[in-house]
Structure formats: C-alpha cells, structure tokens
PDB file of C-alpha atoms in Angstrom:
ATOM      1  CA  MET A   1      -2.416-118.190 121.245  1.00  0.00           C
ATOM      2  CA  LYS A   2      -3.783-115.719 118.697  1.00  0.00           C
ATOM      3  CA  ARG A   3      -3.719-112.969 121.326  1.00  0.00           C
ATOM      4  CA  THR A   4      -0.022-113.693 122.050  1.00  0.00           C
ATOM      5  CA  ILE A   5       0.868-113.568 118.344  1.00  0.00           C
ATOM      6  CA  SER A   6      -0.975-110.274 117.925  1.00  0.00           C
ATOM      7  CA  ILE A   7       0.938-108.702 120.825  1.00  0.00           C
ATOM      8  CA  LEU A   8       4.273-109.877 119.359  1.00  0.00           C
ATOM      9  CA  VAL A   9       3.368-108.423 115.956  1.00  0.00           C
ATOM     10  CA  ILE A  10       2.503-105.057 117.547  1.00  0.00           C
ATOM     11  CA  ILE A  11       5.824-104.990 119.457  1.00  0.00           C
ATOM     12  CA  ALA A  12       7.769-105.823 116.280  1.00  0.00           C
ATOM     13  CA  MET A  13       6.035-103.014 114.388  1.00  0.00           C
ATOM     14  CA  MET A  14       6.841-100.524 117.170  1.00  0.00           C
ATOM     15  CA  LEU A  15      10.549-101.494 117.140  1.00  0.00           C
ATOM     16  CA  ALA A  16      10.680-101.155 113.370  1.00  0.00           C
ATOM     17  CA  SER A  17       9.223 -97.643 113.624  1.00  0.00           C
ATOM     18  CA  VAL A  18      11.862 -96.586 116.185  1.00  0.00           C
ATOM     19  CA  LEU A  19      14.752 -97.985 114.135  1.00  0.00           C
ATOM     20  CA  ALA A  20      13.470 -96.240 111.007  1.00  0.00           C
ATOM     21  CA  ILE A  21      13.984 -92.780 112.524  1.00  0.00           C
ATOM     22  CA  ILE A  22      17.581 -93.370 113.698  1.00  0.00           C
ATOM     23  CA  PRO A  23      19.982 -91.706 111.180  1.00  0.00           C
ATOM     24  CA  VAL A  24      22.185 -94.155 109.309  1.00  0.00           C
ATOM     25  CA  GLY A  25      25.836 -93.897 110.393  1.00  0.00           C
ATOM     26  CA  ALA A  26      25.090 -91.943 113.580  1.00  0.00           C
ATOM     27  CA  THR A  27      26.937 -92.965 116.723  1.00  0.00           C
ATOM     28  CA  GLU A  28      26.453 -91.987 120.326  1.00  0.00           C
ATOM     29  CA  GLY A  29      28.812 -89.205 121.329  1.00  0.00           C
ATOM     30  CA  ALA A  30      30.767 -88.782 124.534  1.00  0.00           C
ATOM     31  CA  GLU A  31      28.057 -86.539 125.961  1.00  0.00           C
ATOM     32  CA  GLY A  32      25.251 -88.896 124.952  1.00  0.00           C
ATOM     33  CA  GLY A  33      24.440 -87.060 121.712  1.00  0.00           C
ATOM     34  CA  ASP A  34      24.923 -88.181 118.133  1.00  0.00           C
ATOM     35  CA  SER A  35      28.383 -87.721 116.583  1.00  0.00           C
ATOM     36  CA  VAL A  36      28.522 -86.530 113.000  1.00  0.00           C
ATOM     37  CA  VAL A  37      30.219 -89.019 110.668  1.00  0.00           C
ATOM     38  CA  GLU A  38      33.334 -87.373 109.211  1.00  0.00           C
ATOM     39  CA  ASP A  39      33.176 -86.656 105.500  1.00  0.00           C
ATOM     40  CA  THR A  40      36.310 -88.181 103.959  1.00  0.00           C
ATOM     41  CA  THR A  41      35.526 -87.025 100.425  1.00  0.00           C
ATOM     42  CA  PRO A  42      38.727 -85.568  98.880  1.00  0.00           C
ATOM     43  CA  VAL A  43      38.630 -81.798  98.469  1.00  0.00           C
ATOM     44  CA  GLY A  44      39.138 -79.674  95.393  1.00  0.00           C
ATOM     45  CA  THR A  45      40.480 -80.480  91.947  1.00  0.00           C
ATOM     46  CA  ALA A  46      41.540 -84.038  91.058  1.00  0.00           C
ATOM     47  CA  VAL A  47      45.246 -84.340  90.167  1.00  0.00           C
ATOM     48  CA  ALA A  48      46.857 -87.422  88.612  1.00  0.00           C
ATOM     49  CA  THR A  49      50.197 -86.281  87.113  1.00  0.00           C
ATOM     50  CA  ALA A  50      53.226 -84.186  88.060  1.00  0.00           C
ATOM     51  CA  ASP A  51      52.200 -81.529  85.513  1.00  0.00           C
ATOM     52  CA  GLU A  52      48.727 -81.331  87.023  1.00  0.00           C
ATOM     53  CA  PHE A  53      50.286 -81.114  90.500  1.00  0.00           C
ATOM     54  CA  LYS A  54      52.423 -78.148  89.387  1.00  0.00           C
ATOM     55  CA  ALA A  55      49.404 -76.396  87.881  1.00  0.00           C
ATOM     56  CA  ALA A  56      47.326 -76.947  91.022  1.00  0.00           C
ATOM     57  CA  VAL A  57      50.044 -75.547  93.293  1.00  0.00           C
ATOM     58  CA  GLU A  58      50.459 -72.486  91.074  1.00  0.00           C
ATOM     59  CA  ALA A  59      46.677 -71.969  91.007  1.00  0.00           C
ATOM     60  CA  GLY A  60      46.652 -71.891  94.819  1.00  0.00           C
ATOM     61  CA  LYS A  61      43.361 -73.796  95.064  1.00  0.00           C
ATOM     62  CA  ASP A  62      42.356 -76.920  97.030  1.00  0.00           C
ATOM     63  CA  PHE A  63      43.271 -80.162  95.262  1.00  0.00           C
ATOM     64  CA  HIS A  64      43.742 -83.897  95.846  1.00  0.00           C
ATOM     65  CA  LEU A  65      45.689 -86.746  94.270  1.00  0.00           C
ATOM     66  CA  THR A  66      44.022 -89.594  92.406  1.00  0.00           C
ATOM     67  CA  ALA A  67      47.295 -91.415  91.618  1.00  0.00           C
ATOM     68  CA  ASN A  68      50.858 -91.752  92.862  1.00  0.00           C
ATOM     69  CA  ILE A  69      53.132 -89.217  91.173  1.00  0.00           C
ATOM     70  CA  ILE A  70      56.855 -88.733  90.572  1.00  0.00           C
ATOM     71  CA  LEU A  71      58.171 -85.169  90.662  1.00  0.00           C
ATOM     72  CA  PRO A  72      60.778 -84.402  87.980  1.00  0.00           C
ATOM     73  CA  ALA A  73      64.417 -83.707  88.793  1.00  0.00           C
ATOM     74  CA  ASP A  74      63.940 -80.007  87.943  1.00  0.00           C
ATOM     75  CA  TRP A  75      61.005 -79.561  90.337  1.00  0.00           C
ATOM     76  CA  ALA A  76      60.937 -75.958  91.647  1.00  0.00           C
ATOM     77  CA  PRO A  77      58.939 -75.416  94.888  1.00  0.00           C
ATOM     78  CA  LYS A  78      56.328 -72.654  94.966  1.00  0.00           C
ATOM     79  CA  ASP A  79      54.397 -70.939  97.764  1.00  0.00           C
ATOM     80  CA  PHE A  80      51.069 -72.578  98.623  1.00  0.00           C
ATOM     81  CA  GLY A  81      48.107 -71.373 100.665  1.00  0.00           C
ATOM     82  CA  ALA A  82      45.251 -73.869 100.319  1.00  0.00           C
ATOM     83  CA  THR A  83      44.476 -77.526 101.121  1.00  0.00           C
ATOM     84  CA  PHE A  84      46.408 -80.383  99.547  1.00  0.00           C
ATOM     85  CA  ASP A  85      44.887 -83.815 100.192  1.00  0.00           C
ATOM     86  CA  GLY A  86      47.173 -86.652  99.168  1.00  0.00           C
ATOM     87  CA  ASN A  87      44.194 -89.022  99.376  1.00  0.00           C
ATOM     88  CA  GLY A  88      46.449 -91.853 100.593  1.00  0.00           C
ATOM     89  CA  LYS A  89      48.817 -91.602  97.595  1.00  0.00           C
ATOM     90  CA  THR A  90      52.593 -91.135  97.374  1.00  0.00           C
ATOM     91  CA  ILE A  91      54.864 -88.472  95.920  1.00  0.00           C
ATOM     92  CA  THR A  92      58.330 -89.650  94.899  1.00  0.00           C
ATOM     93  CA  PHE A  93      61.278 -87.279  94.522  1.00  0.00           C
ATOM     94  CA  VAL A  94      64.122 -87.840  92.057  1.00  0.00           C
ATOM     95  CA  GLY A  95      65.630 -84.348  92.412  1.00  0.00           C
ATOM     96  CA  THR A  96      66.822 -82.431  95.471  1.00  0.00           C
ATOM     97  CA  ALA A  97      64.188 -79.705  95.933  1.00  0.00           C
ATOM     98  CA  GLY A  98      61.506 -79.940  98.610  1.00  0.00           C
ATOM     99  CA  LEU A  99      57.763 -79.961  97.988  1.00  0.00           C
ATOM    100  CA  PHE A 100      56.759 -76.323  98.673  1.00  0.00           C
ATOM    101  CA  ASN A 101      58.504 -73.028  99.326  1.00  0.00           C
ATOM    102  CA  VAL A 102      56.416 -71.112 101.904  1.00  0.00           C
ATOM    103  CA  LEU A 103      53.174 -72.545 103.262  1.00  0.00           C
ATOM    104  CA  LYS A 104      50.710 -69.734 103.943  1.00  0.00           C
ATOM    105  CA  SER A 105      47.709 -70.829 106.036  1.00  0.00           C
ATOM    106  CA  ALA A 106      47.706 -74.233 104.349  1.00  0.00           C
ATOM    107  CA  THR A 107      46.670 -77.795 105.157  1.00  0.00           C
ATOM    108  CA  ILE A 108      48.661 -80.816 103.974  1.00  0.00           C
ATOM    109  CA  LYS A 109      47.223 -84.267 104.676  1.00  0.00           C
ATOM    110  CA  ASN A 110      47.018 -87.962 103.772  1.00  0.00           C
ATOM    111  CA  VAL A 111      50.238 -88.279 101.792  1.00  0.00           C
ATOM    112  CA  THR A 112      53.572 -90.113 101.922  1.00  0.00           C
ATOM    113  CA  LEU A 113      56.755 -88.615 100.468  1.00  0.00           C
ATOM    114  CA  LEU A 114      59.342 -91.044  99.128  1.00  0.00           C
ATOM    115  CA  GLY A 115      62.650 -90.967  97.267  1.00  0.00           C
ATOM    116  CA  GLU A 116      66.184 -92.311  97.480  1.00  0.00           C
ATOM    117  CA  THR A 117      67.609 -88.806  97.402  1.00  0.00           C
ATOM    118  CA  GLU A 118      68.873 -86.023  99.657  1.00  0.00           C
ATOM    119  CA  LEU A 119      66.551 -83.019  99.653  1.00  0.00           C
ATOM    120  CA  THR A 120      67.646 -79.461 100.433  1.00  0.00           C
ATOM    121  CA  SER A 121      64.399 -78.867 102.342  1.00  0.00           C
ATOM    122  CA  GLY A 122      61.456 -80.910 103.570  1.00  0.00           C
ATOM    123  CA  ILE A 123      57.804 -80.270 102.784  1.00  0.00           C
ATOM    124  CA  ALA A 124      58.302 -76.493 103.102  1.00  0.00           C
ATOM    125  CA  THR A 125      61.159 -74.072 103.718  1.00  0.00           C
ATOM    126  CA  ASN A 126      58.969 -71.821 105.879  1.00  0.00           C
ATOM    127  CA  ALA A 127      55.431 -71.472 107.240  1.00  0.00           C
ATOM    128  CA  GLU A 128      53.154 -68.510 107.895  1.00  0.00           C
ATOM    129  CA  GLY A 129      49.701 -68.275 109.464  1.00  0.00           C
ATOM    130  CA  ASP A 130      47.757 -71.412 110.419  1.00  0.00           C
ATOM    131  CA  VAL A 131      49.463 -74.455 108.909  1.00  0.00           C
ATOM    132  CA  ARG A 132      48.241 -77.991 109.592  1.00  0.00           C
ATOM    133  CA  PHE A 133      49.753 -81.386 108.747  1.00  0.00           C
ATOM    134  CA  GLU A 134      47.604 -84.464 109.192  1.00  0.00           C
ATOM    135  CA  SER A 135      48.541 -88.105 108.438  1.00  0.00           C
ATOM    136  CA  VAL A 136      51.689 -87.150 106.532  1.00  0.00           C
ATOM    137  CA  THR A 137      54.799 -89.359 106.366  1.00  0.00           C
ATOM    138  CA  VAL A 138      58.194 -88.228 105.087  1.00  0.00           C
ATOM    139  CA  GLY A 139      60.207 -91.234 103.954  1.00  0.00           C
ATOM    140  CA  VAL A 140      62.934 -89.790 101.726  1.00  0.00           C
ATOM    141  CA  THR A 141      66.516 -90.860 102.426  1.00  0.00           C
ATOM    142  CA  SER A 142      67.789 -87.594 103.923  1.00  0.00           C
ATOM    143  CA  ILE A 143      67.337 -83.828 104.121  1.00  0.00           C
ATOM    144  CA  LYS A 144      70.252 -81.412 104.421  1.00  0.00           C
ATOM    145  CA  GLY A 145      70.372 -77.618 104.705  1.00  0.00           C
ATOM    146  CA  ALA A 146      70.976 -74.675 107.032  1.00  0.00           C
ATOM    147  CA  ASN A 147      67.700 -74.700 108.999  1.00  0.00           C
ATOM    148  CA  VAL A 148      65.786 -77.807 108.069  1.00  0.00           C
ATOM    149  CA  SER A 149      63.260 -80.423 109.047  1.00  0.00           C
ATOM    150  CA  ALA A 150      61.235 -83.066 107.265  1.00  0.00           C
ATOM    151  CA  PHE A 151      58.205 -80.768 107.442  1.00  0.00           C
ATOM    152  CA  VAL A 152      58.915 -77.045 107.981  1.00  0.00           C
ATOM    153  CA  GLY A 153      62.325 -75.407 107.952  1.00  0.00           C
ATOM    154  CA  GLY A 154      61.309 -72.350 109.969  1.00  0.00           C
ATOM    155  CA  ALA A 155      58.304 -70.414 111.250  1.00  0.00           C
ATOM    156  CA  THR A 156      57.778 -66.937 112.704  1.00  0.00           C
ATOM    157  CA  LYS A 157      54.392 -66.010 114.186  1.00  0.00           C
ATOM    158  CA  ALA A 158      52.810 -69.177 112.826  1.00  0.00           C
ATOM    159  CA  ASN A 159      50.426 -71.737 114.278  1.00  0.00           C
ATOM    160  CA  LEU A 160      51.772 -75.170 113.368  1.00  0.00           C
ATOM    161  CA  THR A 161      49.749 -78.330 113.999  1.00  0.00           C
ATOM    162  CA  PHE A 162      51.019 -81.858 113.350  1.00  0.00           C
ATOM    163  CA  VAL A 163      48.593 -84.754 113.864  1.00  0.00           C
ATOM    164  CA  ASN A 164      49.411 -88.422 113.188  1.00  0.00           C
ATOM    165  CA  CYS A 165      52.543 -87.555 111.208  1.00  0.00           C
ATOM    166  CA  ALA A 166      55.875 -89.361 110.905  1.00  0.00           C
ATOM    167  CA  ASN A 167      59.429 -88.636 109.833  1.00  0.00           C
ATOM    168  CA  ARG A 168      61.685 -91.463 108.674  1.00  0.00           C
ATOM    169  CA  ALA A 169      64.395 -89.373 107.001  1.00  0.00           C
ATOM    170  CA  PHE A 170      67.810 -88.437 108.349  1.00  0.00           C
ATOM    171  CA  VAL A 171      67.835 -84.660 108.886  1.00  0.00           C
ATOM    172  CA  ASN A 172      71.154 -82.779 108.842  1.00  0.00           C
ATOM    173  CA  GLY A 173      71.312 -79.033 109.514  1.00  0.00           C
ATOM    174  CA  THR A 174      74.300 -76.730 109.449  1.00  0.00           C
ATOM    175  CA  ASN A 175      72.469 -74.530 111.982  1.00  0.00           C
ATOM    176  CA  THR A 176      69.162 -75.960 113.250  1.00  0.00           C
ATOM    177  CA  ALA A 177      67.373 -79.234 112.571  1.00  0.00           C
ATOM    178  CA  GLY A 178      64.311 -81.083 113.837  1.00  0.00           C
ATOM    179  CA  ALA A 179      61.912 -83.705 112.601  1.00  0.00           C
ATOM    180  CA  PHE A 180      58.934 -81.339 112.356  1.00  0.00           C
ATOM    181  CA  ALA A 181      60.433 -77.832 112.454  1.00  0.00           C
ATOM    182  CA  GLY A 182      63.998 -76.568 112.173  1.00  0.00           C
ATOM    183  CA  TRP A 183      63.212 -73.456 114.207  1.00  0.00           C
ATOM    184  CA  THR A 184      60.266 -71.446 115.475  1.00  0.00           C
ATOM    185  CA  SER A 185      60.283 -67.969 116.957  1.00  0.00           C
ATOM    186  CA  GLY A 186      58.136 -64.968 117.787  1.00  0.00           C
ATOM    187  CA  SER A 187      54.620 -65.809 118.914  1.00  0.00           C
ATOM    188  CA  SER A 188      54.505 -69.156 117.135  1.00  0.00           C
ATOM    189  CA  ASN A 189      52.359 -71.937 118.570  1.00  0.00           C
ATOM    190  CA  VAL A 190      53.242 -75.550 117.821  1.00  0.00           C
ATOM    191  CA  VAL A 191      51.102 -78.615 118.598  1.00  0.00           C
ATOM    192  CA  ILE A 192      52.477 -82.096 117.884  1.00  0.00           C
ATOM    193  CA  GLU A 193      50.044 -84.912 118.611  1.00  0.00           C
ATOM    194  CA  GLY A 194      50.225 -88.635 117.850  1.00  0.00           C
ATOM    195  CA  CYS A 195      53.399 -88.194 115.799  1.00  0.00           C
ATOM    196  CA  ARG A 196      56.596 -90.250 115.405  1.00  0.00           C
ATOM    197  CA  ASN A 197      60.181 -89.389 114.577  1.00  0.00           C
ATOM    198  CA  TYR A 198      62.380 -92.324 113.604  1.00  0.00           C
ATOM    199  CA  GLY A 199      65.139 -90.346 111.865  1.00  0.00           C
ATOM    200  CA  ASN A 200      68.491 -89.234 113.207  1.00  0.00           C
ATOM    201  CA  ILE A 201      68.638 -85.450 113.665  1.00  0.00           C
ATOM    202  CA  ASN A 202      72.047 -83.732 113.434  1.00  0.00           C
ATOM    203  CA  ALA A 203      72.837 -80.011 113.810  1.00  0.00           C
ATOM    204  CA  PRO A 204      74.510 -77.557 116.230  1.00  0.00           C
ATOM    205  CA  TYR A 205      70.956 -76.869 117.447  1.00  0.00           C
ATOM    206  CA  ALA A 206      69.041 -80.116 117.059  1.00  0.00           C
ATOM    207  CA  GLY A 207      65.901 -81.593 118.549  1.00  0.00           C
ATOM    208  CA  GLY A 208      63.858 -84.709 117.978  1.00  0.00           C
ATOM    209  CA  TYR A 209      60.800 -82.603 117.246  1.00  0.00           C
ATOM    210  CA  ILE A 210      62.022 -78.983 116.873  1.00  0.00           C
ATOM    211  CA  GLY A 211      65.602 -77.800 116.492  1.00  0.00           C
ATOM    212  CA  ALA A 212      65.221 -74.424 118.217  1.00  0.00           C
ATOM    213  CA  ALA A 213      62.051 -72.884 119.685  1.00  0.00           C
ATOM    214  CA  GLN A 214      62.693 -69.263 120.680  1.00  0.00           C
ATOM    215  CA  GLY A 215      59.691 -67.570 122.244  1.00  0.00           C
ATOM    216  CA  ALA A 216      57.338 -70.231 120.855  1.00  0.00           C
ATOM    217  CA  SER A 217      54.677 -72.210 122.701  1.00  0.00           C
ATOM    218  CA  VAL A 218      55.161 -75.942 122.105  1.00  0.00           C
ATOM    219  CA  THR A 219      52.770 -78.744 123.097  1.00  0.00           C
ATOM    220  CA  ILE A 220      53.665 -82.401 122.462  1.00  0.00           C
ATOM    221  CA  LYS A 221      51.125 -85.157 123.120  1.00  0.00           C
ATOM    222  CA  ASN A 222      51.278 -88.939 122.677  1.00  0.00           C
ATOM    223  CA  SER A 223      54.301 -88.757 120.385  1.00  0.00           C
ATOM    224  CA  ILE A 224      57.456 -90.833 120.007  1.00  0.00           C
ATOM    225  CA  ASN A 225      61.005 -89.739 119.225  1.00  0.00           C
ATOM    226  CA  GLY A 226      62.984 -92.735 117.950  1.00  0.00           C
ATOM    227  CA  THR A 227      66.664 -93.110 117.213  1.00  0.00           C
ATOM    228  CA  GLU A 228      66.961 -94.415 113.690  1.00  0.00           C
ATOM    229  CA  ALA A 229      65.100 -94.404 110.407  1.00  0.00           C
ATOM    230  CA  ALA A 230      62.523 -97.137 109.971  1.00  0.00           C
ATOM    231  CA  PRO A 231      61.227 -98.463 106.644  1.00  0.00           C
ATOM    232  CA  VAL A 232      58.049 -96.976 105.229  1.00  0.00           C
ATOM    233  CA  VAL A 233      55.207 -99.477 105.560  1.00  0.00           C
TER     234      VAL A 233
END
C-alpha cells in the first residue's frame, strides 16, 4: 500500500512540474505551435472629452477613448495619420461634418458613431496609403454628399481594409455612394471581410459596398449587404 502511494505521489509531482512550464494564456495554434495572446491594451494617449479628441487629432499621434464623447456642432474635420482606438466607446454627432478629412496611412478601430443627424461625409472624405478599419460601426441617421460613404468618400492609390465593420446609415450621393467607399481608382486595393451593410445606398453610381471601383482590386469575404437600416445594438 505504501509503495502504491509513493508511486502516485511521484506521478503527481511530475505532472505539476510539466504544468509549471506551460506559459499562462498560451493556446495551441493551427500548426501545433503556441499562439500568442493578442494584446488588447489601448494604444497611445487617453482621451475623455471632445476637446481632448480635437487636440489628439491635431497632434497626429496614436490615441484612445476612455469615455463616450459628443462632438460639437461646429466640429471641423482634420487630416489624420495615426491610430485611433475607440476602445469600445461611442462618438455622437450633433453637427453635419464627418469625423476626419483625409486619412493618411491610419487605423481606426473599436468605435461606434451615432447621431440623429445628416452628415456631409462619413468617417473620412478621402484616404491615402494603408488605411484600416476594424470593428467600426456607423449608426448616424444619414450621410449625403457628392461622392460619399459611411467610411471613406474616395481613394486613389490606397490600400483599404475593412474588418468586422458595419454601416447602418442611409447613404445618398449625387454622384457615387457606397457603404464603405464612394469610389476607388488607380491602383487601389480594397479588402472587405466580415462586414455588414444595412443601409440604403442611393446615387447615380451606387453599390452596397463601393459605389464605383475604377481600376481597383476589390476582395469581399464573409460579408452581408442588407436592404434597410437596422438599429444599433
């Protein structure tokens, strides 16, 4: 009996030693290796007010929200070329201007845009370079302009990536309109993956995802184009 107990104790000690060297949070990857746990720590400067948001955009540095904010009626969009992490918060519009002017090699993620208003542009009027949107929802009432979308109005020679994004606004263009881009041209590359459009899109050149894609490479994966706006959850 004592011999059996001793063997069990030795086995238990060996198992404890093996478990002690396995990294906490590691998971087995698709190829049998360990996958690195994604760091979800918000990037850059913490922003909690509309004034701080304005200052961060003008500074052109990475920043993240720590609270929901309301942009004033006189909000004036500026160019932006860094990472903005909404950190799961909301931005509410009371005026008619969009969020940014030109996005220049920027990343926008983890934010929901709200407002019972009609914007003259979506998140940005134009995009240049590598621009990525990740887990972004546009839930304003409507967007109306010449070449518009809920995300980017137009892009020339840009690489646009949309992952897990959604549009719930009605988009009306006098020329081109789409949920994610009004138009793209030149050597632009567009990837739309895991995204949803629930808004009506109206324009002479309209598309559920992109209004007009001239000379652009477009890839759409696992995405849905609906027919009417759905409430923001």
